[in-house]
């Protein structure tokens, strides 16, 4: 639209350019052009393209030619309206709609002044209407264009009503409105030093300039910078139609389907004798559009204005066919005649979105791939977890991070022991802690929900809770646990152990007392959609699952294998932790070997179950990863228990704990470094895996697809040494069982060095699994547990557009992954590449994985459906490009 | 030498190939060939090239053609010896000398048997000699070739002497030796089941095969793998000469110059009537080679055998001219005639090495660049720190890591307060702690040396100690500080506070009591050498210096600027730390601002001094880097002091400390993340820098070359935001002072993401400084403080060839640096690139920096001479390639 800023629409106007650019017209403007093209009844008008506001904000002057073009469009509009016998009043609105915050509010009835208000009265046959319209205009213009706060107008109105003993606005008549217009204009003069503009031209340019200028405010600019879009707005000038000229007139809106259930039925509200905005503000209750089968009430539009209703239904069908989607429409009825003012692809619940997408395929309105692309994968999590009842009222105690979705109520406890004890007594508990560590896992397992007062979206608590599918709110800083861990404080309010709270892990709210919930369902439509998605998907979807429960859930949610089975979680059981403590306390390899022999059958048993369940599907088992001190007790009584259980004196226990303490455990003695320095640990684990596989395959008759994963590899030689030892154990088990064990050994790529040296590592690895959590931590040098102190400020200041722990940082972390993929494949073309970090369940990250051609993504079982859908979308989009 | 394995040498033999490969001949073999080429008197012989041993170890068989080639060489050698009237006895030795451990010991006198021993007696005119030679041969052969332990021979000898009432070996005569030979051979038969070989051929091939086989032992192989060399050895067969045929015969060795002082004078020892090895074993004391001006003793070779001495001196001169270096020579004098057996470039003290290198240039024996290349840069540190007197005797309490060189004695203290108090009373103190943190810096500054019982070579204590030039031993795990921190235990021995110990930071020893020391000197020769080096050097050398003392030292040691001035160290002074505590306790930006105004003049004052001193040279000032909690006190009494000083109640102090605590501080809220979240801190620092620069330049008349460095950058936008704020402060100071401040702003590249995004960061940065410590930590995912638990095992197992915190890991970390250099330069060709991590003082890392074309390296002041020399060598070598 170089040099041409105007796009006209509606009957009697110039047709818009065939390919008018939606971005330049704004969503509202574009909808007007589209509807006009469909022959729907639209008040005529024109749009000033967004580019003009950009130029105006930069230079403070309107673009050359703009005034002339606006002038010509206006002339055409005015003569058009004159021909129709309509008043030449217009609305001026920003075209970017609600997206950008701080843009100018709409100005209606523009064009009225002292001279022509009487004409309007004549045309509308109502003095009251005409002067009310004038009053409304002065108020809106004063507020939106001249910057005089609404409150000043309200004060004048209230004082006028008090003086004249009038109660409701509807009690006011033409003379009252006329008097108020004068008082308003006087007040505006006093506050701004300016006379209220009289001419249509002054008024119009005042409003256009204000609309454009509103892009320059700090809020709007901050928002646009964060979104990475130009800060600009189209301006829409459109003929007024009036819903407030009697009982045969109305304003209203509708959606073409039910936004909650997705049912195919017009849903909406209308208000007789009203003008735009009145529905939200007015004291009168709006009425429903449809009778909903019960026509006895006789109040719906369907019954009372069946012709207008039919017109709207007809328009809805045309728009659905055009957009291949549900639409939301704003309309006005003026003396029985319908006018459409705007159409949007409206918001809807996820349940509705799924139903609508699937129904539209059935109705022949759209294709399966369109349906698959229509659903935001992340929104699915709403369907997979219980939600708070939207109608419930409640008191929010604190806001934290929405760390793991779902809502749950329960009694608060502050220790793992209490969690277990309460649970045994049949209570649902919410486990509240400053932050969690692996020794809290038993407590988390016994809890219905988890709250931490520190820690970020990828802290230990959050990661484990998501893995377990427990609702979790993290970093609820307004909460404080007292020193003794016996009560919770919010400000000065105290909640004792056992008090009931509700948490909503989808919103981050911590709520006082119990709140009603809505249970999720994996509906027939969702299953249908997921099946279609699976048909388009190229990448596999596996789940991160450590237990049989996890694995069953994974299968239920459509995972095609286990991409990460963390063996350490098997150690945390009450009975086993004692053996683990002994293993850690022991300083001799020999004694350690003896303790490990106690752990071997336990680990083998767990794995046997897992292998049997997953028969025929791949299972990636990661060897011990966390530093040993994470297993050790922190509290005195537990340390004492550890000493007693191990027959070691308490001082020695404490000394060993102090010895193992690390400054930066994340970068410490963990992962394959443990495997190298304590060979007997990994050897026990390898034996457990092989023996379990032997048992499981005997039972199921199909071989186990074992993938043994070495964590935290930085050096080729680490993998070499460990692989040799694992192969040695396999040889032994082969000799003992007589079975031919097939297995893969691979490396977790979660350190920059491993990515850089991918070529030589690939020479030894059957597979790579990208551990993007740790990779993000090391590439950024940010500990996810400590990031809360500054990541908030970073996102507020627009320094980080996106939390890199939620979505892969494609420019930094992503470059290393790409490099590792290239180098790995070059060395070994059949290497299996996957991702098992938290990002495996994030749609943007999944799209990135598709672009790299990874074989699979692995995520928490609860996110498997999200991953399936996102992977399908990624493939469809990739095929499109 | 494909298929040709033999290289002959010495008079009467075939001349060796012109370019015999030293690697295949071994160092010893090569020296024989070289000496033979110089016409020096060498017993004739031949060498079997190392490749033959490689083949033998692999296949267990000798290479085709080898036996024939050896046979022919032997024939030539035998007829040669026959012509000279010498016995055809030989020695068989491994040619790789002492380098590879576990190789076969030399076998002398090979060729004797019952039949020809009488011939030897005739030729040597001595039955005693002949049978003694036979006995020696059987013993050496039995031990080295047949694997019978020496102890068994000694037992037989002792029992024989006891039975015959003989005291000394010299009391034994031919019949005794003859009887012993028989007893020896019987014992060998009993132990090995083999008859002792009689023929020359059996003996020879037995010894050759044993020599080759000795490369196959585990120790040798382990060593070679670690060194990355082939495990092979040349075998030398050489005619015997005898130093044990009377008082006009002798064996001995000398170096062509004094290995301690470097003085040009033959230094060595000899022993009359002895055979090789006797000097080390014999009860008789060896005599000096030179009279050293005092001929009255009449015992030196110079006086007693002046002709032989002159021959050796002549040989020394020839060899020095040939090798252009000092040599060490082993010799034998047989009836007045000298024979050279081996020449090596001998070890020498660093002081000697420098003097010799410089002297040889003066003497016209070598060039300046050769002299510069001859000195191992790391060895210079011996000259720059006090050393323990090599003659002193002492008791070592514990071995730790040699963390910062130099030796010092002092009274032990366990707290910073005690360190200061003792120092004020005039004591030298050794500060002993489990590990150190920034609050210990005052204590470290008051101490003469530092010991930690934990922490690695790059732990806080080690880094700071090296920066301060304080001797430091880290990770002395045998030491234990008691709970109350009042005594030190070594096993059950207790050392109270105030007890004297000595530490040697060059060896890692912690020693009981006081030990005599030798003071360093920056000798005239060293200065000369450094000047030559500076002439060849391309890269600049800067120093990491935070204080005036450091900066003065830096200038003294030839640094050309400051590459890293850590501003936080200025905060740790007694008086300032209170203000720092207040700053941290405060939660409002306003109150923080007020406290910062107290710190401003202090920081400004320090910087003014630094800028004045460094007038005209660049000074890189790094803004606050460590997380705030590092400044906070850990001990109760200090926390109380903090509460009192800040007027805050102790509970609140503790709460704030707990709040700020981090799981992984290394990856936490530090570096520019502090600058972003607490804008007033960096703004105060920027103001201090600018105001200091204004004052300093007014005083010195030359502008200050300020470089403001932003630490821990991961995102372009961080640099953008902070640069804008710094520029804002500069504008203010410009306006206030009327001066035109010139300054640079740059980024510390110490995170993988910064390296990857170097291009966009370079768009905003005047310079990059690679912080290779943190970059190594993040690329490897290894915390240097926690690495002690496994890096030891890694280096023992050959998983890590080199500690990446000591020398840059060129394959991993190095690739990221190279990438950042390329991307940075591409975006901005005039960007200044330097390195300021610990690696800046490591020669191998400096060579890597030269290969990347960096502008400078920056290291601790004490390492500046090392860096200057290493940089010169790197440039010379680069020019060579």
CSV table of N, CA, C and O in Angstrom, one decimal, chain A residues 590-656:
chain,number,residue,atom,x,y,z
A,590,UNK,N,34.8,-53.0,48.4
A,590,UNK,CA,34.4,-54.3,48.8
A,590,UNK,C,33.1,-54.3,49.5
A,590,UNK,O,32.1,-54.9,49.2
A,591,UNK,N,33.1,-53.4,50.6
A,591,UNK,CA,31.9,-53.3,51.4
A,591,UNK,C,30.7,-52.7,50.6
A,591,UNK,O,29.6,-53.1,50.7
A,592,UNK,N,31.1,-51.8,49.7
A,592,UNK,CA,30.0,-51.2,48.8
A,592,UNK,C,29.4,-52.3,48.0
A,592,UNK,O,28.2,-52.4,47.8
A,593,UNK,N,30.2,-53.2,47.5
A,593,UNK,CA,29.8,-54.3,46.6
A,593,UNK,C,28.7,-55.1,47.4
A,593,UNK,O,27.7,-55.5,46.9
A,594,UNK,N,29.0,-55.3,48.7
A,594,UNK,CA,28.1,-56.2,49.5
A,594,UNK,C,26.7,-55.5,49.6
A,594,UNK,O,25.7,-56.1,49.5
A,595,UNK,N,26.8,-54.2,49.9
A,595,UNK,CA,25.5,-53.5,50.0
A,595,UNK,C,24.7,-53.5,48.7
A,595,UNK,O,23.5,-53.6,48.6
A,596,UNK,N,25.5,-53.3,47.6
A,596,UNK,CA,24.9,-53.2,46.3
A,596,UNK,C,24.2,-54.6,46.0
A,596,UNK,O,23.2,-54.6,45.3
A,597,UNK,N,24.7,-55.6,46.5
A,597,UNK,CA,24.1,-56.9,46.3
A,597,UNK,C,22.7,-57.0,46.9
A,597,UNK,O,21.8,-57.7,46.5
A,598,UNK,N,22.5,-56.2,48.0
A,598,UNK,CA,21.1,-56.1,48.5
A,598,UNK,C,20.2,-55.3,47.6
A,598,UNK,O,19.0,-55.5,47.5
A,599,UNK,N,20.8,-54.3,47.0
A,599,UNK,CA,20.0,-53.4,46.1
A,599,UNK,C,19.6,-54.1,44.8
A,599,UNK,O,18.6,-53.8,44.2
A,600,UNK,N,20.5,-54.9,44.3
A,600,UNK,CA,20.4,-55.6,43.0
A,600,UNK,C,19.0,-56.2,42.8
A,600,UNK,O,18.3,-55.9,41.8
A,601,UNK,N,18.5,-57.1,43.7
A,601,UNK,CA,17.2,-57.7,43.4
A,601,UNK,C,16.1,-56.7,43.4
A,601,UNK,O,15.1,-56.9,42.7
A,602,UNK,N,16.2,-55.6,44.2
A,602,UNK,CA,15.1,-54.6,44.2
A,602,UNK,C,15.1,-53.9,42.9
A,602,UNK,O,14.0,-53.7,42.3
A,603,UNK,N,16.2,-53.5,42.4
A,603,UNK,CA,16.3,-52.8,41.1
A,603,UNK,C,15.8,-53.7,40.0
A,603,UNK,O,15.1,-53.3,39.1
A,604,UNK,N,16.2,-54.9,40.1
A,604,UNK,CA,15.9,-55.9,39.0
A,604,UNK,C,14.4,-56.1,39.0
A,604,UNK,O,13.8,-56.1,37.9
A,605,UNK,N,13.8,-56.2,40.2
A,605,UNK,CA,12.3,-56.5,40.2
A,605,UNK,C,11.6,-55.3,39.6
A,605,UNK,O,10.7,-55.5,38.8
A,606,UNK,N,11.9,-54.1,40.0
A,606,UNK,CA,11.2,-52.9,39.4
A,606,UNK,C,11.3,-52.9,37.9
A,606,UNK,O,10.4,-52.7,37.2
A,607,UNK,N,12.5,-53.2,37.4
A,607,UNK,CA,12.8,-53.1,36.0
A,607,UNK,C,12.0,-54.3,35.2
A,607,UNK,O,11.5,-54.1,34.1
A,608,UNK,N,12.0,-55.4,35.9
A,608,UNK,CA,11.3,-56.5,35.2
A,608,UNK,C,9.8,-56.1,34.9
A,608,UNK,O,9.3,-56.3,33.8
A,609,UNK,N,9.2,-55.6,36.0
A,609,UNK,CA,7.8,-55.1,35.8
A,609,UNK,C,7.7,-54.1,34.6
A,609,UNK,O,6.8,-54.3,33.8
A,610,UNK,N,8.6,-53.2,34.6
A,610,UNK,CA,8.6,-52.2,33.5
A,610,UNK,C,8.7,-52.8,32.2
A,610,UNK,O,8.0,-52.5,31.2
A,611,UNK,N,9.7,-53.7,32.1
A,611,UNK,CA,10.0,-54.3,30.8
A,611,UNK,C,8.8,-55.2,30.3
A,611,UNK,O,8.5,-55.2,29.1
A,612,UNK,N,8.2,-55.9,31.3
A,612,UNK,CA,7.1,-56.7,30.9
A,612,UNK,C,6.0,-55.8,30.3
A,612,UNK,O,5.4,-56.1,29.2
A,613,UNK,N,5.7,-54.7,31.0
A,613,UNK,CA,4.6,-53.8,30.6
A,613,UNK,C,4.9,-53.2,29.2
A,613,UNK,O,4.0,-53.1,28.4
A,614,UNK,N,6.1,-52.9,29.0
A,614,UNK,CA,6.5,-52.2,27.7
A,614,UNK,C,6.9,-53.1,26.6
A,614,UNK,O,7.5,-52.7,25.7
A,615,UNK,N,6.5,-54.4,26.8
A,615,UNK,CA,7.0,-55.4,25.9
A,615,UNK,C,7.0,-54.9,24.4
A,615,UNK,O,6.0,-54.5,23.9
A,616,UNK,N,8.1,-55.0,23.8
A,616,UNK,CA,8.2,-54.7,22.3
A,616,UNK,C,8.5,-53.2,22.1
A,616,UNK,O,8.8,-52.8,21.0
A,617,UNK,N,8.3,-52.4,23.1
A,617,UNK,CA,8.6,-50.9,23.0
A,617,UNK,C,9.9,-50.6,23.6
A,617,UNK,O,10.4,-51.2,24.5
A,618,UNK,N,10.6,-49.5,23.1
A,618,UNK,CA,11.9,-49.2,23.6
A,618,UNK,C,11.8,-48.6,25.0
A,618,UNK,O,10.9,-47.9,25.4
A,619,UNK,N,12.8,-49.0,25.9
A,619,UNK,CA,12.8,-48.4,27.2
A,619,UNK,C,14.3,-47.9,27.5
A,619,UNK,O,15.2,-48.7,27.4
A,620,UNK,N,14.4,-46.6,27.6
A,620,UNK,CA,15.7,-46.0,27.9
A,620,UNK,C,15.9,-45.9,29.4
A,620,UNK,O,15.3,-45.1,30.0
A,621,UNK,N,16.9,-46.7,29.9
A,621,UNK,CA,17.2,-46.6,31.3
A,621,UNK,C,18.4,-45.8,31.6
A,621,UNK,O,19.5,-46.1,31.0
A,622,UNK,N,18.3,-44.8,32.4
A,622,UNK,CA,19.4,-43.9,32.7
A,622,UNK,C,20.1,-44.4,34.0
A,622,UNK,O,19.4,-44.6,35.0
A,623,UNK,N,21.4,-44.6,33.9
A,623,UNK,CA,22.1,-45.0,35.2
A,623,UNK,C,22.1,-43.9,36.1
A,623,UNK,O,21.9,-42.7,35.8
A,624,UNK,N,22.5,-44.2,37.4
A,624,UNK,CA,22.5,-43.2,38.5
A,624,UNK,C,23.0,-41.9,38.1
A,624,UNK,O,24.1,-41.8,37.6
A,625,UNK,N,22.3,-40.8,38.4
A,625,UNK,CA,22.7,-39.5,38.0
A,625,UNK,C,23.0,-38.5,39.1
A,625,UNK,O,24.0,-37.8,39.1
A,626,UNK,N,22.1,-38.4,40.2
A,626,UNK,CA,22.3,-37.3,41.1
A,626,UNK,C,23.5,-37.6,42.0
A,626,UNK,O,23.9,-38.7,42.2
A,627,UNK,N,24.2,-36.5,42.5
A,627,UNK,CA,25.3,-36.7,43.5
A,627,UNK,C,24.8,-37.4,44.7
A,627,UNK,O,23.7,-37.3,45.1
A,628,UNK,N,25.7,-38.2,45.3
A,628,UNK,CA,25.3,-39.1,46.4
A,628,UNK,C,24.7,-38.3,47.5
A,628,UNK,O,23.8,-38.8,48.2
A,629,UNK,N,25.2,-37.1,47.8
A,629,UNK,CA,24.7,-36.4,49.0
A,629,UNK,C,23.2,-36.1,48.9
A,629,UNK,O,22.6,-35.8,49.9
A,630,UNK,N,22.7,-36.1,47.7
A,630,UNK,CA,21.3,-35.8,47.5
A,630,UNK,C,20.4,-36.9,48.2
A,630,UNK,O,19.3,-36.7,48.5
A,631,UNK,N,21.0,-38.1,48.4
A,631,UNK,CA,20.3,-39.2,49.0
A,631,UNK,C,20.4,-39.1,50.6
A,631,UNK,O,19.7,-39.8,51.2
A,632,UNK,N,21.3,-38.2,51.0
A,632,UNK,CA,21.6,-38.3,52.5
A,632,UNK,C,20.6,-37.4,53.2
A,632,UNK,O,20.1,-36.4,52.7
A,633,UNK,N,20.2,-37.8,54.4
A,633,UNK,CA,19.3,-37.0,55.2
A,633,UNK,C,19.8,-35.7,55.7
A,633,UNK,O,21.0,-35.6,56.0
A,634,UNK,N,19.0,-34.7,55.8
A,634,UNK,CA,19.4,-33.4,56.3
A,634,UNK,C,19.1,-33.1,57.7
A,634,UNK,O,19.7,-32.4,58.4
A,635,UNK,N,18.0,-33.7,58.2
A,635,UNK,CA,17.5,-33.4,59.5
A,635,UNK,C,18.2,-34.4,60.5
A,635,UNK,O,18.5,-35.5,60.2
A,636,UNK,N,18.3,-33.9,61.7
A,636,UNK,CA,19.0,-34.6,62.8
A,636,UNK,C,18.4,-36.0,63.0
A,636,UNK,O,19.2,-37.0,63.1
A,637,UNK,N,17.1,-36.1,63.1
A,637,UNK,CA,16.6,-37.4,63.5
A,637,UNK,C,16.8,-38.4,62.4
A,637,UNK,O,17.0,-39.6,62.6
A,638,UNK,N,16.8,-37.9,61.1
A,638,UNK,CA,17.1,-38.8,60.0
A,638,UNK,C,18.5,-39.3,60.0
A,638,UNK,O,18.8,-40.4,59.7
A,639,UNK,N,19.4,-38.3,60.4
A,639,UNK,CA,20.8,-38.7,60.4
A,639,UNK,C,21.0,-39.7,61.5
A,639,UNK,O,21.9,-40.6,61.3
A,640,UNK,N,20.3,-39.6,62.6
A,640,UNK,CA,20.4,-40.5,63.6
A,640,UNK,C,19.9,-41.9,63.2
A,640,UNK,O,20.6,-42.9,63.4
A,641,UNK,N,18.8,-41.9,62.5
A,641,UNK,CA,18.3,-43.1,61.9
A,641,UNK,C,19.3,-43.8,61.0
A,641,UNK,O,19.5,-45.0,61.0
A,642,UNK,N,20.0,-42.9,60.2
A,642,UNK,CA,21.0,-43.4,59.3
A,642,UNK,C,22.1,-44.1,60.0
A,642,UNK,O,22.6,-45.1,59.7
A,643,UNK,N,22.6,-43.4,61.1
A,643,UNK,CA,23.7,-43.9,61.9
A,643,UNK,C,23.3,-45.3,62.5
A,643,UNK,O,24.0,-46.3,62.4
A,644,UNK,N,22.0,-45.3,63.1
A,644,UNK,CA,21.6,-46.6,63.7
A,644,UNK,C,21.5,-47.7,62.7
A,644,UNK,O,22.0,-48.8,62.9
A,645,UNK,N,20.9,-47.4,61.5
A,645,UNK,CA,20.7,-48.4,60.5
A,645,UNK,C,22.0,-48.9,60.0
A,645,UNK,O,22.1,-50.1,59.6
A,646,UNK,N,23.0,-48.1,60.0
A,646,UNK,CA,24.3,-48.5,59.3
A,646,UNK,C,25.3,-49.0,60.4
A,646,UNK,O,26.4,-49.4,60.0
A,647,UNK,N,24.9,-48.8,61.7
A,647,UNK,CA,25.9,-49.2,62.7
A,647,UNK,C,27.1,-48.4,62.7
A,647,UNK,O,28.2,-48.8,63.0
A,648,UNK,N,27.0,-47.1,62.3
A,648,UNK,CA,28.1,-46.2,62.3
A,648,UNK,C,27.8,-45.1,63.3
A,648,UNK,O,26.7,-44.7,63.5
A,649,UNK,N,28.9,-44.6,63.9
A,649,UNK,CA,28.6,-43.6,64.9
A,649,UNK,C,28.2,-42.2,64.2
A,649,UNK,O,28.6,-41.9,63.2
A,650,UNK,N,27.3,-41.5,65.0
A,650,UNK,CA,26.7,-40.3,64.4
A,650,UNK,C,27.7,-39.3,63.9
A,650,UNK,O,27.5,-38.7,62.8
A,651,UNK,N,28.8,-39.1,64.6
A,651,UNK,CA,29.8,-38.2,64.2
A,651,UNK,C,30.4,-38.5,62.9
A,651,UNK,O,30.6,-37.7,62.0
A,652,UNK,N,30.6,-39.8,62.7
A,652,UNK,CA,31.1,-40.3,61.4
A,652,UNK,C,30.1,-40.0,60.3
A,652,UNK,O,30.5,-39.7,59.2
A,653,UNK,N,28.8,-40.3,60.6
A,653,UNK,CA,27.8,-40.0,59.6
A,653,UNK,C,27.9,-38.5,59.2
A,653,UNK,O,27.9,-38.2,58.0
A,654,UNK,N,27.9,-37.7,60.2
A,654,UNK,CA,28.0,-36.2,59.9
A,654,UNK,C,29.2,-35.8,59.2
A,654,UNK,O,29.2,-35.0,58.3
A,655,UNK,N,30.3,-36.5,59.5
A,655,UNK,CA,31.5,-36.1,58.8
A,655,UNK,C,31.4,-36.5,57.3
A,655,UNK,O,31.8,-35.7,56.4
A,656,UNK,N,30.9,-37.7,57.1
A,656,UNK,CA,30.7,-38.1,55.7
A,656,UNK,C,29.8,-37.2,54.9
A,656,UNK,O,30.0,-36.9,53.8
